[in-house]
Every structure is written in structure tokens, then in C-alpha cells.
Coordinates of C-alpha atoms and ligand atoms in Angstrom, one line a residue:
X1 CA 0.0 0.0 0.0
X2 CA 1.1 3.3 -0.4
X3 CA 1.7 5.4 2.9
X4 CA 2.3 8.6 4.6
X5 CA 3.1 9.2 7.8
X6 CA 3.5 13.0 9.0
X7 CA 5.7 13.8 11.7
X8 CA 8.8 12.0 11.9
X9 CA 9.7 12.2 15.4
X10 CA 10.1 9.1 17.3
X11 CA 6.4 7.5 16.2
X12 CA 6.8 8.9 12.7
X13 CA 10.0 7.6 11.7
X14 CA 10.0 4.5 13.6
X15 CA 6.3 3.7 11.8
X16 CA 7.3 5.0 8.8
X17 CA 10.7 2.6 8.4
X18 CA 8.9 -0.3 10.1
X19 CA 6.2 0.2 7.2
X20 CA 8.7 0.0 4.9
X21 CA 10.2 -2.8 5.9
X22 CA 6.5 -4.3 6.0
X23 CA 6.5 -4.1 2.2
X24 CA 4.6 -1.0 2.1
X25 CA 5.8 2.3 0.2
X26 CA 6.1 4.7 2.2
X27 CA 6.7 8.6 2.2
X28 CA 7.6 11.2 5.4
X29 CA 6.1 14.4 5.8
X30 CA 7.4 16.8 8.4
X31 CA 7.6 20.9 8.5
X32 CA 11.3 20.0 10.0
X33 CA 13.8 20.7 6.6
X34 CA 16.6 19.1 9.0
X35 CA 14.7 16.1 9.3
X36 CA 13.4 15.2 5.8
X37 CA 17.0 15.7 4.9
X38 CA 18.5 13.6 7.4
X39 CA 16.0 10.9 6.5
X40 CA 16.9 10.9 2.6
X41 CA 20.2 10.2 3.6
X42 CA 19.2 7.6 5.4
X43 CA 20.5 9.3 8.8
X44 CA 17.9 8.8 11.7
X45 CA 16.6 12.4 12.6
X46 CA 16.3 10.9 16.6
X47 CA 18.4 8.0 18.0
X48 CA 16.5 4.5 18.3
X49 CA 18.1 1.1 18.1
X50 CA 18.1 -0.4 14.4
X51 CA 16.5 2.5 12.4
X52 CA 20.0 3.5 10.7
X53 CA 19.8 -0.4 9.3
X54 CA 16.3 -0.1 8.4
X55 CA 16.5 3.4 6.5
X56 CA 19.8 2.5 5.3
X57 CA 17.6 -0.2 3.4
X58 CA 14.7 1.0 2.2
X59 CA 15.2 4.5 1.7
X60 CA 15.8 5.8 -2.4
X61 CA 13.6 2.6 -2.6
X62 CA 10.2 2.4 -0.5
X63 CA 10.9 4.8 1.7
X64 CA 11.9 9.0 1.2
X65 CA 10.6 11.8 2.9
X66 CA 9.3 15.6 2.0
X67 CA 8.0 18.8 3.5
X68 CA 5.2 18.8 0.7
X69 CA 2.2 17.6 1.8
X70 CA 0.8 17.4 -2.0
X71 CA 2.2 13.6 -1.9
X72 CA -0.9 12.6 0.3
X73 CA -3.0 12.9 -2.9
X74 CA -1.3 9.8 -4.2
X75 CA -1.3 7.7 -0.9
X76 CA -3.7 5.3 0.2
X77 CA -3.2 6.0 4.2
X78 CA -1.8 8.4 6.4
X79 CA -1.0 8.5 9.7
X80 CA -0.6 11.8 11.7
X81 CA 2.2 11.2 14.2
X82 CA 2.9 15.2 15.4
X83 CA 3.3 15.9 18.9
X84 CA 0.2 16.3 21.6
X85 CA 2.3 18.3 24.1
X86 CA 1.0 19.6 27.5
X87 CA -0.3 22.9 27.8
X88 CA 0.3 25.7 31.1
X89 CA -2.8 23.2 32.7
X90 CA -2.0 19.7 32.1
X91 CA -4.5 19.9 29.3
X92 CA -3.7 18.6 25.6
X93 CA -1.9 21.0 23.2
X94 CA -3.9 20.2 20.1
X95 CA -2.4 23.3 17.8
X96 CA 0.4 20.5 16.2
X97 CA -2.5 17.9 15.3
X98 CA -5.0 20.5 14.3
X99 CA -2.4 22.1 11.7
X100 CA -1.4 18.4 10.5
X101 CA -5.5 18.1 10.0
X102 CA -6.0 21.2 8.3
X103 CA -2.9 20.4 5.6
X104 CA -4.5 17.0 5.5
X105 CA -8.1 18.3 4.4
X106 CA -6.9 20.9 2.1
X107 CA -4.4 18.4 0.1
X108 CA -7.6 15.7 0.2
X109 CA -9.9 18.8 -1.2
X110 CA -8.6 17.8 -4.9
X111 CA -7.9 14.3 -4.6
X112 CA -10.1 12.0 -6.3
X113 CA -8.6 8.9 -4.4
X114 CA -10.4 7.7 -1.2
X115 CA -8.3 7.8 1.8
X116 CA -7.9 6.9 5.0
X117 CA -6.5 9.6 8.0
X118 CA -5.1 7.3 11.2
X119 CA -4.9 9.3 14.3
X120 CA -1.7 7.7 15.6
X121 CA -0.9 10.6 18.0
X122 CA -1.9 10.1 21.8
X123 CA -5.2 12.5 21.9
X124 CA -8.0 12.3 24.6
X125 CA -11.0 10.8 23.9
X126 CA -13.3 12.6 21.6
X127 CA -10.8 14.5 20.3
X128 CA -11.2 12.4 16.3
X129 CA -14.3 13.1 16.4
X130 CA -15.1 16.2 17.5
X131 CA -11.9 17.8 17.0
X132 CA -9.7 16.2 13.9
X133 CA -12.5 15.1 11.7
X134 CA -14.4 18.9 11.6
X135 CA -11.0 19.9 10.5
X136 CA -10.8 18.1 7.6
X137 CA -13.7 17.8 6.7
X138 CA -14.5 21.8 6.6
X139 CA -10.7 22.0 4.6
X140 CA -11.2 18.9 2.1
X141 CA -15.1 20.1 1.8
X142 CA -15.6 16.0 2.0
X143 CA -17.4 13.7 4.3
X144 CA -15.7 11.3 6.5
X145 CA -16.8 8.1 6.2
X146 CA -18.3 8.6 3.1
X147 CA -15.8 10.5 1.1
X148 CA -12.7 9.8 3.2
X149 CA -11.7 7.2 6.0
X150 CA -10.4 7.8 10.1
X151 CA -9.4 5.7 12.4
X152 CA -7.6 6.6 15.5
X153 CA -4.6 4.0 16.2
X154 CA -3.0 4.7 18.9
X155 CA 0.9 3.9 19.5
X156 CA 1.9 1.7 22.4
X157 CA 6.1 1.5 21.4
X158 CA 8.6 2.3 24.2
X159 CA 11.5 4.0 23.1
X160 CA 14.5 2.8 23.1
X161 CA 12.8 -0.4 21.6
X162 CA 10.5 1.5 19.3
X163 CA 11.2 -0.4 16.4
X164 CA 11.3 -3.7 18.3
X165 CA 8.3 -3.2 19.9
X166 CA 6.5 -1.7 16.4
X167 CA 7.3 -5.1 14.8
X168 CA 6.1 -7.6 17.8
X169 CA 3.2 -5.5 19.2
X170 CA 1.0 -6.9 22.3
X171 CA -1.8 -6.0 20.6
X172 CA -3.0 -3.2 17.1
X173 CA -5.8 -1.2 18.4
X174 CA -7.5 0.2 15.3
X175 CA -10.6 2.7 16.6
X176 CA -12.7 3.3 13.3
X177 CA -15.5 5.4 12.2
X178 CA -16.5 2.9 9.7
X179 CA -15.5 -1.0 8.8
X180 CA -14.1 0.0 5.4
X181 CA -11.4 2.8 7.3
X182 CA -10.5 -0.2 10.0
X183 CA -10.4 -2.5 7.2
X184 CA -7.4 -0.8 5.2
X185 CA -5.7 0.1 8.3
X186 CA -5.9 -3.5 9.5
X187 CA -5.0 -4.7 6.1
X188 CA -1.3 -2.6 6.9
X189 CA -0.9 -4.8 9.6
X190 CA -1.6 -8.2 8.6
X191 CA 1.4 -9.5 8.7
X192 CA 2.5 -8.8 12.3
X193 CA 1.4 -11.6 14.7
X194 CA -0.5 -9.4 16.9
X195 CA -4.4 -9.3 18.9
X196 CA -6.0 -7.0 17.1
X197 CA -8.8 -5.0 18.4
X198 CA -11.3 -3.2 16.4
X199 CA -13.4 -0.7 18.1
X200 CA -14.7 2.9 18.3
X201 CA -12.9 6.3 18.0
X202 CA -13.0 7.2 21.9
X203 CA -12.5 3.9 23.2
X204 CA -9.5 3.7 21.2
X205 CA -8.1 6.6 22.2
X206 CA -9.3 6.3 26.1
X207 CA -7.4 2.8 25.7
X208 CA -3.6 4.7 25.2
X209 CA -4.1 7.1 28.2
X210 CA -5.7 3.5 30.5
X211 CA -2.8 1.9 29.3
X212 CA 0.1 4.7 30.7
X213 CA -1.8 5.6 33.2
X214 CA -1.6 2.1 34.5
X215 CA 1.6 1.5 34.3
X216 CA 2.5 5.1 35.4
X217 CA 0.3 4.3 38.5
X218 CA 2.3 1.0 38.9
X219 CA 5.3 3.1 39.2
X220 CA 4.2 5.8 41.7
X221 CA 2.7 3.1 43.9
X222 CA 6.0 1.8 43.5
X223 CA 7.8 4.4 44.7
X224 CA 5.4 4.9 47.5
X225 CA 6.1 1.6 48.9
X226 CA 10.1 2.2 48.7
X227 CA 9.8 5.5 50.0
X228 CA 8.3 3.3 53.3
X229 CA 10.7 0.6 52.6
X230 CA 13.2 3.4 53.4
X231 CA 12.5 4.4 56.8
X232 CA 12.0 0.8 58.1
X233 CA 15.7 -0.2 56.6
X234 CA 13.7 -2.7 53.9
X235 CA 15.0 -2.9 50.4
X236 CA 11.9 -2.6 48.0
X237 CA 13.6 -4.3 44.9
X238 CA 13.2 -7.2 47.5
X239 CA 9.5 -6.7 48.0
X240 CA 9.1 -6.5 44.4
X241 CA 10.7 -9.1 43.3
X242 CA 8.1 -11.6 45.1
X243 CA 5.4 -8.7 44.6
X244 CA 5.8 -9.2 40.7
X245 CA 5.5 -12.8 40.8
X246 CA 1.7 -13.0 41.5
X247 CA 0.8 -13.0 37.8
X248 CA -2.4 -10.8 38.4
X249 CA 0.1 -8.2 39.0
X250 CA 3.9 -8.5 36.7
X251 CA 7.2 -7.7 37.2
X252 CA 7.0 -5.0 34.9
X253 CA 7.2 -1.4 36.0
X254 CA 7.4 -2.0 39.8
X255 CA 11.2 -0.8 39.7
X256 CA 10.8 2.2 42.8
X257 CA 13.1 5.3 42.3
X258 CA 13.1 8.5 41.2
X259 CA 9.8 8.4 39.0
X260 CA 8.8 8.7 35.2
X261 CA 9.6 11.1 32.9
X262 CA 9.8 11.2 29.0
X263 CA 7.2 12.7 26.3
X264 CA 4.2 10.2 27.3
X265 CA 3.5 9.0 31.2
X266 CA 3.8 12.8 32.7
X267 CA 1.7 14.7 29.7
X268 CA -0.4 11.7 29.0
X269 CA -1.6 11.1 32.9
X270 CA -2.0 14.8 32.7
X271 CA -4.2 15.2 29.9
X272 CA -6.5 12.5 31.4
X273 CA -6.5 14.4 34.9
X274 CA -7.9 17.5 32.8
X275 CA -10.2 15.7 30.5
X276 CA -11.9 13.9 33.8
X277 CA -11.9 17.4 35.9
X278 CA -14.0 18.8 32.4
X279 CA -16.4 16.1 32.8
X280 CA -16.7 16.9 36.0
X281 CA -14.8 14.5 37.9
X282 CA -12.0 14.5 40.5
X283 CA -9.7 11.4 39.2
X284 CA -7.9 11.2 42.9
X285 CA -5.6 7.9 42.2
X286 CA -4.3 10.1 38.8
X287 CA -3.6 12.6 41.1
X288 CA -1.4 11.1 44.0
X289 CA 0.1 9.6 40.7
X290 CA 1.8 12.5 39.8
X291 CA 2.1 14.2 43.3
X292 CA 4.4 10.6 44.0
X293 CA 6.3 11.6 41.0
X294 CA 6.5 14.9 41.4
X295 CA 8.7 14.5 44.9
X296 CA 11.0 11.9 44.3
X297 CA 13.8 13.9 42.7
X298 CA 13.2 16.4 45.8
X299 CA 13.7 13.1 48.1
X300 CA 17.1 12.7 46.5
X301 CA 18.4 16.2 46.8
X302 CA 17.3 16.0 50.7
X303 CA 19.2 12.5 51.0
X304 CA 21.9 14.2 49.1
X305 CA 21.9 17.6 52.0
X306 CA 21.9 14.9 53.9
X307 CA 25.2 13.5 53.3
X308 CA 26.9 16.0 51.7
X309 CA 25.8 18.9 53.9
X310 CA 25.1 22.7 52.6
X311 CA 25.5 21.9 48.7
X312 CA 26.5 25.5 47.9
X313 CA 29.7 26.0 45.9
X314 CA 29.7 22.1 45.8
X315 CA 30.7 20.3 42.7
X316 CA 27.9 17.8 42.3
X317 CA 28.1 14.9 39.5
X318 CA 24.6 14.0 38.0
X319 CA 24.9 10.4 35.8
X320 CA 22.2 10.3 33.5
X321 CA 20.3 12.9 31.6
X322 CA 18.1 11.2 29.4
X323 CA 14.4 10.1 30.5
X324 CA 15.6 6.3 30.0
X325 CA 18.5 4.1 28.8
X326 CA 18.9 3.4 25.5
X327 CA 17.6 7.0 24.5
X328 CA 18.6 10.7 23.6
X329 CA 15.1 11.7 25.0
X330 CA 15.4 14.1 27.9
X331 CA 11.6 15.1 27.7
X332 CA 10.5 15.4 31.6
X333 CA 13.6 13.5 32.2
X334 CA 14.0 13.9 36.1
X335 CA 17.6 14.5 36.0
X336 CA 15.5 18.2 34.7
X337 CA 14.2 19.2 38.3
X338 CA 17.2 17.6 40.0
X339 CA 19.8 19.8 38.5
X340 CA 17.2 22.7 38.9
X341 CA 17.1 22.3 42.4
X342 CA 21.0 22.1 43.0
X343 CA 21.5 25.3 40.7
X344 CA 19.0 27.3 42.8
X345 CA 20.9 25.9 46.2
X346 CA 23.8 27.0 44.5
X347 CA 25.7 23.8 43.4
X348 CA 28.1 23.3 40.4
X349 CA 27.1 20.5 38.2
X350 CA 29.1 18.6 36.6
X351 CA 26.8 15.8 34.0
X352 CA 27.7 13.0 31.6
X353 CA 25.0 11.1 29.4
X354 CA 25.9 8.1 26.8
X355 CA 23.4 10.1 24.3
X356 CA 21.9 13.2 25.8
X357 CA 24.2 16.0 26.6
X358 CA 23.5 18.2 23.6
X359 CA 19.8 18.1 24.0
X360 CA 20.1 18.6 27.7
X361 CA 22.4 21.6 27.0
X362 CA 19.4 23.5 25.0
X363 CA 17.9 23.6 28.7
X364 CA 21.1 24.1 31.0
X365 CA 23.4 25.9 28.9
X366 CA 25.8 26.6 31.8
X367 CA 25.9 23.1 33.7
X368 CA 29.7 21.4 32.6
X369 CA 29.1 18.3 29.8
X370 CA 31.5 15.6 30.4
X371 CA 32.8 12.8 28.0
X372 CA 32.5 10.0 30.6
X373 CA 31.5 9.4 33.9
X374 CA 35.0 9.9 35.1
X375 CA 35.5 12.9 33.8
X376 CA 31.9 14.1 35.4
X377 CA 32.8 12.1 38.8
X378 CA 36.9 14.1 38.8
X379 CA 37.0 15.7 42.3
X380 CA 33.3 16.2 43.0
X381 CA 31.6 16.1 46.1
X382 CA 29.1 14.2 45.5
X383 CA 27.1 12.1 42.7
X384 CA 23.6 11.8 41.9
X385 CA 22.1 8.8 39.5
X386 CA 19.5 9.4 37.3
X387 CA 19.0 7.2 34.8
X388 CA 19.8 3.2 34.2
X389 CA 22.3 2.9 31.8
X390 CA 23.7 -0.1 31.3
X391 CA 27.0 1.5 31.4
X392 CA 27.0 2.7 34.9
X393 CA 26.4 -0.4 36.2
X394 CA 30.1 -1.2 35.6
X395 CA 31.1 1.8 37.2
X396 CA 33.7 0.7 39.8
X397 CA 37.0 2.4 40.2
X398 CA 35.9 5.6 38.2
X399 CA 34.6 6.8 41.9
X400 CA 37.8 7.1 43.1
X401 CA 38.2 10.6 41.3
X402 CA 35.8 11.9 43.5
X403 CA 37.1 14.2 46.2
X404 CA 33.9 12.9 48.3
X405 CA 32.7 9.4 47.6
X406 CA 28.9 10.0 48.4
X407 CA 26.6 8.4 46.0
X408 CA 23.0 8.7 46.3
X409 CA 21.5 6.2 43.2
X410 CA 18.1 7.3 42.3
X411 CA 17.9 3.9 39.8
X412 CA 19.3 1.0 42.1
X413 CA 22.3 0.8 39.2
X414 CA 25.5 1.4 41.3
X415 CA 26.8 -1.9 43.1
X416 CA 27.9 -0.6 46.6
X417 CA 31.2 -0.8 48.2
X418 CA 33.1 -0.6 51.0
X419 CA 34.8 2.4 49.9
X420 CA 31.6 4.8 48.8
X421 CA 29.4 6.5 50.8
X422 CA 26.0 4.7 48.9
X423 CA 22.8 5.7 49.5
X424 CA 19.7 4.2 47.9
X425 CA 16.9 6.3 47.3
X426 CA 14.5 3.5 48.2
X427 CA 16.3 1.0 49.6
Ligands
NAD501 P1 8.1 14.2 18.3 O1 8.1 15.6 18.8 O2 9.4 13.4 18.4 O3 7.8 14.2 16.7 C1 6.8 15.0 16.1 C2 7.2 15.4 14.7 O4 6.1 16.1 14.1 C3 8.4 16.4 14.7 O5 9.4 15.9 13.9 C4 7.8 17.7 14.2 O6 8.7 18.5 13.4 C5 6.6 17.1 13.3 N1 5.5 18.1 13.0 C6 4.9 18.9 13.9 N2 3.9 19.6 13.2 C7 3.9 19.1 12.0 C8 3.0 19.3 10.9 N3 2.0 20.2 10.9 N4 3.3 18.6 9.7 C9 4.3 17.7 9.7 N5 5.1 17.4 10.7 C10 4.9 18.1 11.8 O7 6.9 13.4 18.9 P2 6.8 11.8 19.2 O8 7.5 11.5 20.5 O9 7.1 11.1 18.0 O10 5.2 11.7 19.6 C11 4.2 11.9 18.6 C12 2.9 11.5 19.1 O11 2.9 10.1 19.5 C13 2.5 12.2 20.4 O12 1.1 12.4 20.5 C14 2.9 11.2 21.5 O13 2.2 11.4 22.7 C15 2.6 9.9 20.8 N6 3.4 8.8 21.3 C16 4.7 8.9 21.6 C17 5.5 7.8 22.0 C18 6.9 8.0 22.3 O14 7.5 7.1 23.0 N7 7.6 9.1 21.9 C19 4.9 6.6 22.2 C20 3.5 6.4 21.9 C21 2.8 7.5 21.4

């Protein structure tokens, strides 16, 4: 089938190359010059595992990408993949999506071909309907359903594993307006091994924000139970462990520490708290979700005055800028409020990520960027850990550059030793 996919950020180019690599023939639309050129060279505009190979395949063959949206006209699909940001409230930023929509229904206005318009950005329920669909239908002067297909399919990849976790999905959740839209949509997918659940608009999208609200709840609660597990001298990853083992309940996401971040669980949980307070209701649990979250980089600067003392004109390592491993993602990274804090209290920080220096220096121009975690760790007072890459779990002898060896982990990564000063932030 022939496919666009507009916004080539991390959903956009990941489904994009992983549509190729289905067979399909497949074009990228984004506003971002840097990015359609980076693409046609087959250069990933964002780091994820394995997309270099899988552009450095298909593109010049079933894969290119453009700024012009006039190549929708010759598509069968598109998928809208632009951001849904959080606005000063918590609520959803639609002014990304509702441009995409309005380019959409003008380029449809003198198309003869029917199409179908997936929703694959995370947007709160009744927002296709009542939001993206007027759009194009009062630019393309068409009638969904009739003249044109939607269906809102929601993304569910991690990244990090994006392209991993495209290919071998849990499940495809294909909200339609009508069976023919689902139809072609599910048609795209047939050949991934994958539950797939055909349903409404809203349900589809209320299903993405159930889904990371769950597991962002999971995390808090987490948390809450190491923050306990703290003052009685228990370790939580203990608890855990034989906690995840009921199968009604997973191992996955029960890892306490210093909270979620990135461009989904914080905006997404968010969003959901503002769509429930329009209808009228107080979601309490969503709440305490992000109230957990919000203090757990605070707890780690307190352990950290703690040990260290007064943290003024103190040279403070941070390990770990990026949301996650395996990304360059600092979106709501919590490394973000933790070096806000020591800044304000008048610290020097020093930082080193594998991946996310440069996009972390856009937001602390001032803070030192190191090429390891030596260099970041040379004569400091003290280190905070922020995020669990694999790397710093090797980290050893590359403390002994500090001129204090305190070490507060916020990610259960460092092995203790005699010789540090270690201090768990939940255990
Ligand atoms: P992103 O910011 O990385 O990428 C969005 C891209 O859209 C950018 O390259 C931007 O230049 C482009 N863009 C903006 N307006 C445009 C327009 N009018 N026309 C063409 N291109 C335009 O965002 P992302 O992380 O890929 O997220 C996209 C959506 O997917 C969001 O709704 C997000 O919540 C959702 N989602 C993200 C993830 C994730 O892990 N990042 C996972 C699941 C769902």
C-alpha cells in the first residue's frame, strides 16, 4: 500500500521505516527541513536502536521523505504522528494535530482517491471526532466516512525499543468510524502476529491514556512503597521481586526510584486528569500519581543535604540525563528538576550522558558536559544517579576521582562498596 506518515519524530519515523520494511511504500512528511534531509540520507533524525539499518535499506527505494504535503494525494493511508504536548494546565496541546489536520483536508480537497486519516498521536478521547474530523472535513469540503476514512490508532512502542516493539506488538488497536477505514488500516498490519482490536474512536483513544496511566500508577505506587521501605531499613527491589511474581500483577514497571519522565506518562496522565476534571470529575488515584512523582527527585536532593551537607559552591556529578536508557530523549527527564534544584541551592554540576548531553544543554546551557563518567565524577563532592544505563552499572573504580565518595542512586544501578558512601533512594 502506499503510505504517509506525517511527523517523523520518534512514532513517525519508527512507523514510517517499520512500514517499509512491511512491504509498504512509504513517504515522510514533516515541516522539519533538517529532518526530511536527514532521512533521505538515510540518517535517523532521533536515536533509536536499528533504524540506521532499516533506512539505510529502504530509503531511495520504498521509503523517502518531503515537506510537501501534496504527496498525500497519491497515498492510500496516512498516519498523523505530530506531537500532543501539554499545555500551562496539564491539558492537551492540540495546535500541532489540528495544523497536520488542516494540511491533510486541504491536500484531500482535490484528490479523487479515497483515503484513510489514522490518528496515531496520543489524543483524549473525543478529540477524532469532535476535534480532527471537523477539520478536515471543513478543509477537504468531504465527508468522513463517506468520502474519506479515520481511524484513531493509537501507538503503544517504548523507546529505546520503538522499532522492536512496532514489529512484535502486544496488541494493534484500530478505533474506526466505519468498517471500510479499520479495514485498510488493519490490512497494513496483517502481517505482524499481533491481537487486534477493532473498536470505536473514543474507546481507542481512552485505551492509550488506560494503558500509561496504568503503568504510570504502577510506578508511583512503586515508589510509595520504597519510600516506606526506606524508613524501616527494607530494600523494595526485595518486596518487588516476590510482589511481581503473582501473575495478576507483573514484574513489569514496579522498579521504585526517582519516577517517570519522558514525552508520554507525565503529559499523558495529565491530559486525562484534565479531561476527567471537564467532565466533571476529580480522578484522585491520577492525582497522587503525579504528586508521588513529582517529589521523588526532591527526596534525592534532601538524602543528598543529607550526606553532603550545605551543597552550595559544591561540585555535584549527575549520571544520567536522558528520560531512560537506551535513548537521547530528555523530555520530563527527572535528572530536569534535580539539577534545577542544586542550581537554585547553588551547586556546580558537573553531567555525563551516553546520548543526551546536547539536547540537555538547550535547557542548561551553563551546567559542565563531560565525556564520561570519570571525567563528570573528577574531584566532586558528590554524585547523583539518574538514569539506568547499562554503562553505569560497571562503574567501579571511576569513583575514586571523587574528592567525596557520596553516592545517592536514584535507579538501584550502582553496586555498593566498602569504599563509597551509597545511599539508595528507596532502599
Ligand atoms: P516528536 O516531537 O518526536 O515528533 C513529532 C514530529 O512532528 C516532529 O518531527 C515535528 O517536526 C513534526 N511536526 C509537527 N507539526 C507538523 C506538521 N504540521 N506537519 C508535519 N510534521 C509536523 O513526537 P513523538 O515523540 O514522535 O510523539 C508523537 C505522538 O505520538 C504524540 O502524540 C505522543 O504522545 C505519541 N506517542 C509517543 C510515544 C513515544 O514514545 N515518543 C509513544 C507512543 C505515542
Amino acid at each position: 500500500m502506499k503510505v504517509c506518515v506525517i511527523g517523523a519524530g520518534y512514532v513517525g519515523a519508527t512507523t514510517a521505516a517499520c512500514l517499509a520494511e512491511l512491504g509498504h511504500n512509504v513517504c515522510c512528511i514533516d515541516i522539519d527541513e533538517e529532518k526530511v534531509d536527514k532521512i533521505n540520507a538515510g540518517s535517523p533524525p532521533i536515536h533509536e536502536d536499528c533504524l540506521k539499518e532499516l533506512l539505510q535499506k529502504h530509503v531511495g527505494k520504498r521509503l523517502r521523505a518531503t515537506t510537501d504535503y501534496d504527496t498525500i494525494a497519491d497515498s492510500d493511508v496516512c498516519f498523523i504522528c505530530v506531537g500532543t504536548p501539554s499545555g500551562p494546565n496539564g491539558e492537551i496541546d492540540l495546535s500541532l494535530i489540528k495544523a497536520a489536520s488542516k494540511s491533510v483536508g486541504i491536500t484531500l480537497k482535490n484528490s479523487e482517491n479515497y483515503h484513510v486519516i489514522a490518528v496515531k498521536s496520543t489524543v483524549v478521547p473525543e478529540t477524532t471526532q469532535n476535534v480532527i474530523i471537523p477539520i478536515i472535513e471543513e478543509h477537504s469540503q468531504k465527508k468522513a466516512g463517506a468520502d474519506f476514512g479515520i481511524v484513531m490508532n493509537p501507538e503503544f512502542l517504548r523507546e529505546g525499543n520503538a522499532i522492536h516493539d512496532f514489529m512484535h506488538p502486544d496488541r494493534v488497536v484500530i478505533g474506526e468510524l466505519d468498517e471500510r477505514s479499520g479495514e485498510i488500516v488493519a490490512q497494513l498490519y496483517k502481517d505482524l502476529n499481533a491481537p487486534m482490536i477493532r473498536i470505536d474512536l473514543k474507546t481507542a483513544e481512552m485505551i492509550k491514556y488506560a494503558s500509561n496511566a496504568f503503568l504510570a500508577t504502577k510506578i508511583s505506587f512503586s515508589n510509595e512503597i520504597g519510600n516506606m521501605c526506606k524508613m524501616l531499613g527494607i530494600d523494595v527491589y526485595d518486596v518487588m521481586r516476590a510482589v511481581g511474581l503473582d501473575q495478576r500483577i507483573s514484574p513489569h514497571f514496579l522498579q521504585a526510584g526517582v519516577g517517570f519522565g519522558g514525552s508520554c506518562f507525565p503529559k499523558d496522565v495529565k491530559a486525562l486528569i484534565h479531561k476527567a476534571e471537564m467532565l466533571g470529575y476529580q480522578p484522585k488515584v491520577l492525582k497522587s500519581v503525579m504528586d508521588v512523582n513529582e517529589e521523588q527527585p526532591e527526596r534525592m536532593i534532601c538524602l543528598l543535604e543529607r550526606r553532603a551537607g550545605n551543597i552550595s559552591g559544591k561540585k555535584i556529578a549527575v549520571l544520567g540525563l536522558a528520560f531512560k536508557n537506551d535513548t537521547d530523549d530528555i523530555r520530563e527527564s527527572r535528572a530536569i528538576p534535580a539539577i534545577r534544584m542544586l542550581l537554585e541551592k547553588g551547586g556546580n554540576v558537573s553531567t555525563y550522558d551516553p546520548l543526551a548531553n546536547e539536547n540537555m544543554r538547550a535547557i542548561f546551557p551553563d551546567v559542565e558536559y563531560c565525556h564520561s563518567a570519570k571525567d563528570a565524577l573528577k574531584d566532586a563532592d558528590a554524585c547523583l544517579v539518574m538514569t539506568e544505563w547499562e554503562e553505569f552499572k560497571k562503574l567501579g573504580d571511576e569513583f575514586n576521582v571523587m574528592k567525596n565518595k557520596i553516592v545517592i542512586d536514584g535507579r538501584k544501578v550502582i553496586t555498593p562498596r566498602k569504599d563509597i558512601d551509597y545511599e539508595g533512594l528507596c532502599w
